Amino acid sequence: MKLSKLMLGLSLAVGLMTTASAQIVMRNAISVAENSHAGEAVVTLAREVEKRTNGRIVIKNFFSGSLGGEREVMEAVQLGTQELGHGSTGPVPNFVPEMAILDVPFLFRDKAHARAVLDGPIGQELLAKFEPKGFKALAWTENGVRHMTNNKRPVNSPDDLKGLKMRTMENPVHVAAYKGLGIVTTPMAFPEVFTALQTGTIDGQENPLSVIMAAKFDQVQKHITLTGHVYSPSVFIMNKAVFDKLSKADQQIFLDAAKEGAKANRARVDKDDAMGVNELRKRGMTVVENVDKSKFISVMAPVFKEFEKKFGKENLDRIRNYK
Ligand code: EAX
């Protein structure tokens, strides 16, 4: 009896040790809270990978920018000091310049159009462009459609934006576009934005309802206008060498799990978009729901000319006209 108990104990310990040493632990990080559309993406990825590998591969998620802003996460994934990342296209063009085209304002008619482009041949071609830079891009996800918030005044027309000091993502297309609207642009990493709004270093920022609610920007912002000025894609990235070392079957598991993550992420964005206006009003913000978007587009005409030169009209049209 005593002996068999000892044997059981030993075999359990050996068993556990084997499991522990065979288990691969990876890290993933997002700049927003766990309870968010991006949280849905990474939590689903982790759950599906763990389930489909029977616990052989475990992903530990870090939230709210605890491993740094999105640029720092990309740097870590590129270097391989972190296996996985998930974030907006904000810092991406600094690593993969071809991605900048996706951040052109008013490029997509709506989320359905954007999702179709990203899931179709154009989006898949773009994912492949990450590879020479040391990333495996697993799947497109999204933040949603971006809107403008500020503390100074309700924005009803582009004139109201003139002179507002707004945080932008560290993305050259965003900076050029908002300058074209007369905004005083302040590029900044996301984890610094809440405090900068609180202390009045900046007047405003722009993000989708999902991000605004998850980051509780309503606590430090009075006004929001549903400008819908740009679609905000996000993406699952993985260190390329780490991906390449996986077996073919495990690689497929990551690709499939990322697709599940994208599904959960988009469903949450839709839910947030459906309840966001009411929720933000409840939290005390004034919401301007209807603006004449054509006015914003016409003020930006010179910037759009620049974008056509930079990206090529045929490339922009290929996205615009995708059905
Ligand atoms: O990915 O930096 C931003 O404004 C992003 O939209 C945010 O980090 C979520």
mmCIF file with all atom_site columns, C-alpha atoms and ligand atoms in Angstrom, residues 31-32 37 70 87-88 143 146 167 169 188-190 205-208 211 232 234, ligand 1:
data_model
loop_
_atom_site.group_PDB
_atom_site.id
_atom_site.type_symbol
_atom_site.label_atom_id
_atom_site.label_alt_id
_atom_site.label_comp_id
_atom_site.label_asym_id
_atom_site.label_entity_id
_atom_site.label_seq_id
_atom_site.pdbx_PDB_ins_code
_atom_site.Cartn_x
_atom_site.Cartn_y
_atom_site.Cartn_z
_atom_site.occupancy
_atom_site.B_iso_or_equiv
_atom_site.pdbx_formal_charge
_atom_site.auth_seq_id
_atom_site.auth_comp_id
_atom_site.auth_asym_id
_atom_site.auth_atom_id
_atom_site.pdbx_PDB_model_num
ATOM   1  C CA . SER A 1 31  ? -2.773  47.711 -25.633 1.00 0.00 ? 31  SER A CA 1
ATOM   2  C CA . VAL A 1 32  ? -6.408  47.685 -24.488 1.00 0.00 ? 32  VAL A CA 1
ATOM   3  C CA . HIS A 1 37  ? -12.894 43.459 -28.873 1.00 0.00 ? 37  HIS A CA 1
ATOM   4  C CA . GLU A 1 70  ? 1.847   48.569 -30.094 1.00 0.00 ? 70  GLU A CA 1
ATOM   5  C CA . GLY A 1 87  ? -2.640  45.402 -32.594 1.00 0.00 ? 87  GLY A CA 1
ATOM   6  C CA . SER A 1 88  ? -3.930  48.054 -34.942 1.00 0.00 ? 88  SER A CA 1
ATOM   7  C CA . ASN A 1 143 ? -10.781 47.869 -34.092 1.00 0.00 ? 143 ASN A CA 1
ATOM   8  C CA . ARG A 1 146 ? -12.758 55.480 -35.974 1.00 0.00 ? 146 ARG A CA 1
ATOM   9  C CA . ARG A 1 167 ? -3.387  62.537 -30.335 1.00 0.00 ? 167 ARG A CA 1
ATOM   10 C CA . MET A 1 169 ? -1.419  56.993 -33.882 1.00 0.00 ? 169 MET A CA 1
ATOM   11 C CA . MET A 1 188 ? 1.640   59.169 -29.232 1.00 0.00 ? 188 MET A CA 1
ATOM   12 C CA . ALA A 1 189 ? 1.625   55.551 -28.081 1.00 0.00 ? 189 ALA A CA 1
ATOM   13 C CA . PHE A 1 190 ? -1.779  54.380 -26.919 1.00 0.00 ? 190 PHE A CA 1
ATOM   14 C CA . GLN A 1 205 ? -8.108  61.672 -29.872 1.00 0.00 ? 205 GLN A CA 1
ATOM   15 C CA . GLU A 1 206 ? -9.806  59.408 -32.384 1.00 0.00 ? 206 GLU A CA 1
ATOM   16 C CA . ASN A 1 207 ? -10.706 55.741 -32.029 1.00 0.00 ? 207 ASN A CA 1
ATOM   17 C CA . PRO A 1 208 ? -13.594 53.335 -32.626 1.00 0.00 ? 208 PRO A CA 1
ATOM   18 C CA . VAL A 1 211 ? -11.617 51.260 -27.986 1.00 0.00 ? 211 VAL A CA 1
ATOM   19 C CA . SER A 1 232 ? -9.120  50.623 -38.330 1.00 0.00 ? 232 SER A CA 1
ATOM   20 C CA . SER A 1 234 ? -5.808  45.129 -36.623 1.00 0.00 ? 234 SER A CA 1
HETATM 21 O O1 . EAX B 2 .   ? -5.444  49.017 -31.104 1.00 0.00 ? 1   EAX B O1 1
HETATM 22 O O2 . EAX B 2 .   ? -3.450  53.299 -30.821 1.00 0.00 ? 1   EAX B O2 1
HETATM 23 C C1 . EAX B 2 .   ? -4.651  53.252 -31.094 1.00 0.00 ? 1   EAX B C1 1
HETATM 24 O O3 . EAX B 2 .   ? -5.358  54.267 -31.124 1.00 0.00 ? 1   EAX B O3 1
HETATM 25 C C2 . EAX B 2 .   ? -5.300  51.907 -31.374 1.00 0.00 ? 1   EAX B C2 1
HETATM 26 O O4 . EAX B 2 .   ? -6.518  52.074 -32.005 1.00 0.00 ? 1   EAX B O4 1
HETATM 27 C C3 . EAX B 2 .   ? -5.474  51.179 -30.062 1.00 0.00 ? 1   EAX B C3 1
HETATM 28 O O5 . EAX B 2 .   ? -4.221  50.980 -29.491 1.00 0.00 ? 1   EAX B O5 1
HETATM 29 C C4 . EAX B 2 .   ? -6.145  49.846 -30.226 1.00 0.00 ? 1   EAX B C4 1
#
